[in-house]
Amino acid sequence: MNNNEFNISIPSSARDIKLRQWQSYIDVHNKNKDAEDTDFLEKKVISIFCDISMSNVNKIPFSIYTDILEHLTAILNDKPDLVHRFKLEGTDGVVVEFGLIPNFDKMSYGEFVDLEKYLFDEKNLHRAMAVLYRPLKSSHKDNYLIHDYEGTEFYAELMKDTPLDVALASRVFFYRLATKLGNYTMAYTLKELQQKNLGK
């Protein structure tokens, strides 16, 4: 949208929203969820996900403001499909393709423990992504191999740029996997987290 004074880049889907933006919003939401001023949180939704200042949010024509807010709410309430592969560009300009763990039956204990540790913590969800997705070693059509797990440190910061649909869909997937594996404590914790945040 072009408003003479500034431009607004409106995400068309959750693929256009970065995980770091989601984490920023959840942090603001948790700090202000009991406040009576709901207008502040609405404006923060637009400010964070459209990447504009709060002062510019106030300049948006009311009819357009409402449309943007409804559009963003619909995006955040959408149920994305699981993404097996996606690409991210690093700070050095190099594009890296990441792949989801191809066989969860072979997931190591270390991977599982780190997932359990980070997947329920919004501030560290990018670290969970660094467990679930790793750079491809090789690929042929739909088949691929990923690098061995060596902890989350190396790719954690880059994973803050994970598209939101990738992050949220993988979390739902892992919830279902945890249920299937009989880890009901983990499954219940994740279900509570989803109900708390995905509907916002």
PDB file of C-alpha atoms in Angstrom:
ATOM      1  CA  MET A   1       0.000   0.000   0.000  1.00  0.00           C
ATOM      2  CA  ASN A   2       1.291   3.456  -0.872  1.00  0.00           C
ATOM      3  CA  ASN A   3       0.202   6.271   1.391  1.00  0.00           C
ATOM      4  CA  ASN A   4       2.007   9.309  -0.052  1.00  0.00           C
ATOM      5  CA  GLU A   5       4.135   9.544   3.098  1.00  0.00           C
ATOM      6  CA  PHE A   6       5.170   5.904   3.535  1.00  0.00           C
ATOM      7  CA  ASN A   7       4.839   2.390   2.142  1.00  0.00           C
ATOM      8  CA  ILE A   8       3.284  -0.563   3.901  1.00  0.00           C
ATOM      9  CA  SER A   9       4.461  -4.030   2.948  1.00  0.00           C
ATOM     10  CA  ILE A  10       1.600  -6.350   3.864  1.00  0.00           C
ATOM     11  CA  PRO A  11       2.431 -10.070   4.043  1.00  0.00           C
ATOM     12  CA  SER A  12       0.230 -12.102   1.729  1.00  0.00           C
ATOM     13  CA  SER A  13       0.585 -15.251   3.836  1.00  0.00           C
ATOM     14  CA  ALA A  14       2.475 -16.667   6.803  1.00  0.00           C
ATOM     15  CA  ARG A  15       5.288 -17.493   4.357  1.00  0.00           C
ATOM     16  CA  ASP A  16       6.024 -13.753   4.220  1.00  0.00           C
ATOM     17  CA  ILE A  17       6.321 -13.432   8.011  1.00  0.00           C
ATOM     18  CA  LYS A  18       9.568 -14.285   9.751  1.00  0.00           C
ATOM     19  CA  LEU A  19       9.763 -16.270  12.950  1.00  0.00           C
ATOM     20  CA  ARG A  20      11.594 -13.351  14.621  1.00  0.00           C
ATOM     21  CA  GLN A  21       8.521 -11.169  13.986  1.00  0.00           C
ATOM     22  CA  TRP A  22       6.252 -13.784  15.558  1.00  0.00           C
ATOM     23  CA  GLN A  23       8.541 -14.020  18.581  1.00  0.00           C
ATOM     24  CA  SER A  24       8.538 -10.242  18.904  1.00  0.00           C
ATOM     25  CA  TYR A  25       4.742 -10.126  18.795  1.00  0.00           C
ATOM     26  CA  ILE A  26       4.327 -12.955  21.329  1.00  0.00           C
ATOM     27  CA  ASP A  27       6.710 -11.148  23.677  1.00  0.00           C
ATOM     28  CA  VAL A  28       4.686  -7.921  23.404  1.00  0.00           C
ATOM     29  CA  HIS A  29       1.421  -9.844  23.727  1.00  0.00           C
ATOM     30  CA  ASN A  30       2.519 -11.672  26.871  1.00  0.00           C
ATOM     31  CA  LYS A  31       3.598  -8.411  28.496  1.00  0.00           C
ATOM     32  CA  ASN A  32       0.322  -6.647  27.633  1.00  0.00           C
ATOM     33  CA  LYS A  33      -2.315  -9.410  27.499  1.00  0.00           C
ATOM     34  CA  ASP A  34      -3.975  -8.248  30.724  1.00  0.00           C
ATOM     35  CA  ALA A  35      -3.964  -4.583  29.787  1.00  0.00           C
ATOM     36  CA  GLU A  36      -7.279  -2.903  29.096  1.00  0.00           C
ATOM     37  CA  ASP A  37      -5.861  -1.111  26.045  1.00  0.00           C
ATOM     38  CA  THR A  38      -6.506  -3.693  23.299  1.00  0.00           C
ATOM     39  CA  ASP A  39      -5.915  -0.971  20.705  1.00  0.00           C
ATOM     40  CA  PHE A  40      -2.192  -1.073  21.544  1.00  0.00           C
ATOM     41  CA  LEU A  41      -1.905  -4.784  20.728  1.00  0.00           C
ATOM     42  CA  GLU A  42      -3.841  -4.343  17.489  1.00  0.00           C
ATOM     43  CA  LYS A  43      -1.457  -1.620  16.399  1.00  0.00           C
ATOM     44  CA  LYS A  44       1.536  -3.774  17.378  1.00  0.00           C
ATOM     45  CA  VAL A  45       0.228  -6.555  15.123  1.00  0.00           C
ATOM     46  CA  ILE A  46       0.376  -4.196  12.158  1.00  0.00           C
ATOM     47  CA  SER A  47       3.629  -2.557  13.247  1.00  0.00           C
ATOM     48  CA  ILE A  48       5.494  -5.843  13.708  1.00  0.00           C
ATOM     49  CA  PHE A  49       4.148  -7.905  10.822  1.00  0.00           C
ATOM     50  CA  CYS A  50       4.124  -5.047   8.308  1.00  0.00           C
ATOM     51  CA  ASP A  51       7.456  -3.728   9.593  1.00  0.00           C
ATOM     52  CA  ILE A  52       6.432  -0.105  10.124  1.00  0.00           C
ATOM     53  CA  SER A  53       6.689   2.239  13.095  1.00  0.00           C
ATOM     54  CA  MET A  54       3.832   2.727  15.528  1.00  0.00           C
ATOM     55  CA  SER A  55       3.678   6.378  14.513  1.00  0.00           C
ATOM     56  CA  ASN A  56       3.053   5.356  10.903  1.00  0.00           C
ATOM     57  CA  VAL A  57       0.409   2.860  11.970  1.00  0.00           C
ATOM     58  CA  ASN A  58      -1.524   5.823  13.353  1.00  0.00           C
ATOM     59  CA  LYS A  59      -1.438   7.466   9.910  1.00  0.00           C
ATOM     60  CA  ILE A  60      -3.161   4.567   8.129  1.00  0.00           C
ATOM     61  CA  PRO A  61      -6.689   5.424   6.959  1.00  0.00           C
ATOM     62  CA  PHE A  62      -9.189   3.719   9.262  1.00  0.00           C
ATOM     63  CA  SER A  63     -10.868   1.618   6.539  1.00  0.00           C
ATOM     64  CA  ILE A  64      -7.500   0.307   5.366  1.00  0.00           C
ATOM     65  CA  TYR A  65      -6.337  -0.216   8.960  1.00  0.00           C
ATOM     66  CA  THR A  66      -9.313  -2.499   9.596  1.00  0.00           C
ATOM     67  CA  ASP A  67      -8.710  -4.460   6.387  1.00  0.00           C
ATOM     68  CA  ILE A  68      -5.035  -4.983   7.234  1.00  0.00           C
ATOM     69  CA  LEU A  69      -5.846  -6.128  10.765  1.00  0.00           C
ATOM     70  CA  GLU A  70      -8.459  -8.620   9.527  1.00  0.00           C
ATOM     71  CA  HIS A  71      -6.039  -9.906   6.883  1.00  0.00           C
ATOM     72  CA  LEU A  72      -3.229 -10.422   9.399  1.00  0.00           C
ATOM     73  CA  THR A  73      -5.585 -12.111  11.861  1.00  0.00           C
ATOM     74  CA  ALA A  74      -6.677 -14.540   9.130  1.00  0.00           C
ATOM     75  CA  ILE A  75      -3.043 -15.320   8.308  1.00  0.00           C
ATOM     76  CA  LEU A  76      -2.162 -16.000  11.937  1.00  0.00           C
ATOM     77  CA  ASN A  77      -5.215 -18.253  12.365  1.00  0.00           C
ATOM     78  CA  ASP A  78      -4.460 -20.243   9.227  1.00  0.00           C
ATOM     79  CA  LYS A  79      -3.363 -23.873   9.551  1.00  0.00           C
ATOM     80  CA  PRO A  80      -0.286 -24.224   7.317  1.00  0.00           C
ATOM     81  CA  ASP A  81       0.855 -27.462   5.713  1.00  0.00           C
ATOM     82  CA  LEU A  82       4.091 -29.119   6.769  1.00  0.00           C
ATOM     83  CA  VAL A  83       7.085 -27.870   4.770  1.00  0.00           C
ATOM     84  CA  HIS A  84       9.828 -30.411   4.140  1.00  0.00           C
ATOM     85  CA  ARG A  85      12.366 -28.082   2.521  1.00  0.00           C
ATOM     86  CA  PHE A  86      12.933 -24.332   2.409  1.00  0.00           C
ATOM     87  CA  LYS A  87      15.732 -21.877   1.712  1.00  0.00           C
ATOM     88  CA  LEU A  88      17.219 -19.063   3.783  1.00  0.00           C
ATOM     89  CA  GLU A  89      19.776 -16.453   2.819  1.00  0.00           C
ATOM     90  CA  GLY A  90      22.556 -15.951   5.326  1.00  0.00           C
ATOM     91  CA  THR A  91      24.169 -12.631   6.270  1.00  0.00           C
ATOM     92  CA  ASP A  92      26.959 -13.467   3.820  1.00  0.00           C
ATOM     93  CA  GLY A  93      24.448 -13.688   0.968  1.00  0.00           C
ATOM     94  CA  VAL A  94      24.798 -17.451   0.640  1.00  0.00           C
ATOM     95  CA  VAL A  95      21.482 -19.265   0.229  1.00  0.00           C
ATOM     96  CA  VAL A  96      21.192 -22.458   2.277  1.00  0.00           C
ATOM     97  CA  GLU A  97      18.524 -25.080   1.693  1.00  0.00           C
ATOM     98  CA  PHE A  98      17.224 -26.769   4.834  1.00  0.00           C
ATOM     99  CA  GLY A  99      15.411 -30.071   5.083  1.00  0.00           C
ATOM    100  CA  LEU A 100      13.158 -31.492   7.780  1.00  0.00           C
ATOM    101  CA  ILE A 101      14.482 -34.546   9.605  1.00  0.00           C
ATOM    102  CA  PRO A 102      13.574 -37.197   6.995  1.00  0.00           C
ATOM    103  CA  ASN A 103      13.085 -40.109   9.375  1.00  0.00           C
ATOM    104  CA  PHE A 104      11.908 -39.356  12.912  1.00  0.00           C
ATOM    105  CA  ASP A 105      12.242 -43.024  13.858  1.00  0.00           C
ATOM    106  CA  LYS A 106      15.991 -42.450  13.681  1.00  0.00           C
ATOM    107  CA  MET A 107      15.982 -39.199  15.648  1.00  0.00           C
ATOM    108  CA  SER A 108      18.674 -39.227  18.312  1.00  0.00           C
ATOM    109  CA  TYR A 109      18.040 -38.800  22.016  1.00  0.00           C
ATOM    110  CA  GLY A 110      19.918 -35.496  21.908  1.00  0.00           C
ATOM    111  CA  GLU A 111      17.681 -34.175  19.144  1.00  0.00           C
ATOM    112  CA  PHE A 112      14.547 -35.227  21.002  1.00  0.00           C
ATOM    113  CA  VAL A 113      15.675 -33.670  24.294  1.00  0.00           C
ATOM    114  CA  ASP A 114      16.551 -30.365  22.603  1.00  0.00           C
ATOM    115  CA  LEU A 115      13.204 -30.324  20.796  1.00  0.00           C
ATOM    116  CA  GLU A 116      11.386 -30.889  24.056  1.00  0.00           C
ATOM    117  CA  LYS A 117      13.427 -28.085  25.625  1.00  0.00           C
ATOM    118  CA  TYR A 118      12.970 -25.460  22.919  1.00  0.00           C
ATOM    119  CA  LEU A 119       9.712 -26.222  21.108  1.00  0.00           C
ATOM    120  CA  PHE A 120       7.531 -24.994  23.974  1.00  0.00           C
ATOM    121  CA  ASP A 121       9.516 -21.806  24.525  1.00  0.00           C
ATOM    122  CA  GLU A 122       8.569 -19.008  22.119  1.00  0.00           C
ATOM    123  CA  LYS A 123      11.819 -17.168  22.795  1.00  0.00           C
ATOM    124  CA  ASN A 124      13.795 -20.235  21.712  1.00  0.00           C
ATOM    125  CA  LEU A 125      11.561 -21.562  18.950  1.00  0.00           C
ATOM    126  CA  HIS A 126      14.305 -20.715  16.439  1.00  0.00           C
ATOM    127  CA  ARG A 127      16.518 -23.226  18.243  1.00  0.00           C
ATOM    128  CA  ALA A 128      13.849 -25.893  17.809  1.00  0.00           C
ATOM    129  CA  MET A 129      13.888 -25.088  14.091  1.00  0.00           C
ATOM    130  CA  ALA A 130      17.648 -25.675  14.115  1.00  0.00           C
ATOM    131  CA  VAL A 131      16.922 -29.177  15.426  1.00  0.00           C
ATOM    132  CA  LEU A 132      14.065 -30.006  13.061  1.00  0.00           C
ATOM    133  CA  TYR A 133      15.669 -28.527   9.947  1.00  0.00           C
ATOM    134  CA  ARG A 134      19.287 -28.818   8.879  1.00  0.00           C
ATOM    135  CA  PRO A 135      21.249 -28.037   5.717  1.00  0.00           C
ATOM    136  CA  LEU A 136      20.994 -30.585   2.933  1.00  0.00           C
ATOM    137  CA  LYS A 137      24.023 -32.760   2.224  1.00  0.00           C
ATOM    138  CA  SER A 138      22.528 -34.159  -0.959  1.00  0.00           C
ATOM    139  CA  SER A 139      19.197 -34.454  -2.715  1.00  0.00           C
ATOM    140  CA  HIS A 140      17.580 -36.290  -5.609  1.00  0.00           C
ATOM    141  CA  LYS A 141      14.029 -35.297  -6.503  1.00  0.00           C
ATOM    142  CA  ASP A 142      11.996 -35.668  -3.285  1.00  0.00           C
ATOM    143  CA  ASN A 143      14.699 -37.594  -1.423  1.00  0.00           C
ATOM    144  CA  TYR A 144      17.428 -35.840   0.526  1.00  0.00           C
ATOM    145  CA  LEU A 145      19.989 -36.233   3.291  1.00  0.00           C
ATOM    146  CA  ILE A 146      20.648 -33.621   5.964  1.00  0.00           C
ATOM    147  CA  HIS A 147      23.772 -32.922   7.991  1.00  0.00           C
ATOM    148  CA  ASP A 148      24.208 -34.686  11.318  1.00  0.00           C
ATOM    149  CA  TYR A 149      22.977 -32.905  14.414  1.00  0.00           C
ATOM    150  CA  GLU A 150      25.686 -30.990  16.265  1.00  0.00           C
ATOM    151  CA  GLY A 151      23.578 -28.739  18.454  1.00  0.00           C
ATOM    152  CA  THR A 152      21.584 -25.607  17.671  1.00  0.00           C
ATOM    153  CA  GLU A 153      24.243 -22.934  18.074  1.00  0.00           C
ATOM    154  CA  PHE A 154      25.486 -22.644  14.498  1.00  0.00           C
ATOM    155  CA  TYR A 155      22.143 -22.063  12.756  1.00  0.00           C
ATOM    156  CA  ALA A 156      20.031 -20.707  15.616  1.00  0.00           C
ATOM    157  CA  GLU A 157      20.362 -17.040  14.637  1.00  0.00           C
ATOM    158  CA  LEU A 158      19.662 -17.714  10.966  1.00  0.00           C
ATOM    159  CA  MET A 159      16.598 -19.732  11.923  1.00  0.00           C
ATOM    160  CA  LYS A 160      14.989 -16.570  13.290  1.00  0.00           C
ATOM    161  CA  ASP A 161      14.300 -15.827   9.618  1.00  0.00           C
ATOM    162  CA  THR A 162      12.369 -19.091   9.192  1.00  0.00           C
ATOM    163  CA  PRO A 163       9.025 -18.415   7.470  1.00  0.00           C
ATOM    164  CA  LEU A 164       6.259 -18.509  10.049  1.00  0.00           C
ATOM    165  CA  ASP A 165       4.258 -21.167   8.199  1.00  0.00           C
ATOM    166  CA  VAL A 166       7.272 -23.487   8.366  1.00  0.00           C
ATOM    167  CA  ALA A 167       7.732 -22.962  12.110  1.00  0.00           C
ATOM    168  CA  LEU A 168       4.082 -23.313  13.120  1.00  0.00           C
ATOM    169  CA  ALA A 169       3.355 -26.287  10.858  1.00  0.00           C
ATOM    170  CA  SER A 170       6.403 -28.171  12.130  1.00  0.00           C
ATOM    171  CA  ARG A 171       5.316 -27.548  15.706  1.00  0.00           C
ATOM    172  CA  VAL A 172       1.870 -29.003  15.010  1.00  0.00           C
ATOM    173  CA  PHE A 173       3.539 -31.941  13.269  1.00  0.00           C
ATOM    174  CA  PHE A 174       5.763 -32.626  16.249  1.00  0.00           C
ATOM    175  CA  TYR A 175       2.781 -32.434  18.588  1.00  0.00           C
ATOM    176  CA  ARG A 176       1.123 -35.202  16.572  1.00  0.00           C
ATOM    177  CA  LEU A 177       4.348 -37.172  16.543  1.00  0.00           C
ATOM    178  CA  ALA A 178       4.705 -36.831  20.307  1.00  0.00           C
ATOM    179  CA  THR A 179       1.154 -38.111  20.726  1.00  0.00           C
ATOM    180  CA  LYS A 180       1.867 -41.047  18.434  1.00  0.00           C
ATOM    181  CA  LEU A 181       5.012 -41.889  20.389  1.00  0.00           C
ATOM    182  CA  GLY A 182       3.053 -41.837  23.624  1.00  0.00           C
ATOM    183  CA  ASN A 183       4.791 -38.817  25.098  1.00  0.00           C
ATOM    184  CA  TYR A 184       1.565 -37.418  26.487  1.00  0.00           C
ATOM    185  CA  THR A 185       3.217 -34.902  28.786  1.00  0.00           C
ATOM    186  CA  MET A 186       4.975 -33.281  25.844  1.00  0.00           C
ATOM    187  CA  ALA A 187       1.863 -33.475  23.701  1.00  0.00           C
ATOM    188  CA  TYR A 188      -0.327 -31.848  26.351  1.00  0.00           C
ATOM    189  CA  THR A 189       2.174 -29.046  26.937  1.00  0.00           C
ATOM    190  CA  LEU A 190       2.352 -28.284  23.220  1.00  0.00           C
ATOM    191  CA  LYS A 191      -1.425 -28.402  22.853  1.00  0.00           C
ATOM    192  CA  GLU A 192      -1.767 -25.796  25.604  1.00  0.00           C
ATOM    193  CA  LEU A 193       0.829 -23.614  23.906  1.00  0.00           C
ATOM    194  CA  GLN A 194      -0.975 -23.817  20.564  1.00  0.00           C
ATOM    195  CA  GLN A 195      -4.341 -22.962  22.048  1.00  0.00           C
ATOM    196  CA  LYS A 196      -2.762 -20.010  23.835  1.00  0.00           C
ATOM    197  CA  ASN A 197      -0.869 -18.532  20.899  1.00  0.00           C
ATOM    198  CA  LEU A 198      -2.127 -19.719  17.519  1.00  0.00           C
ATOM    199  CA  GLY A 199      -5.515 -18.168  17.959  1.00  0.00           C
ATOM    200  CA  LYS A 200      -4.166 -14.698  18.705  1.00  0.00           C
TER     201      LYS A 200
END
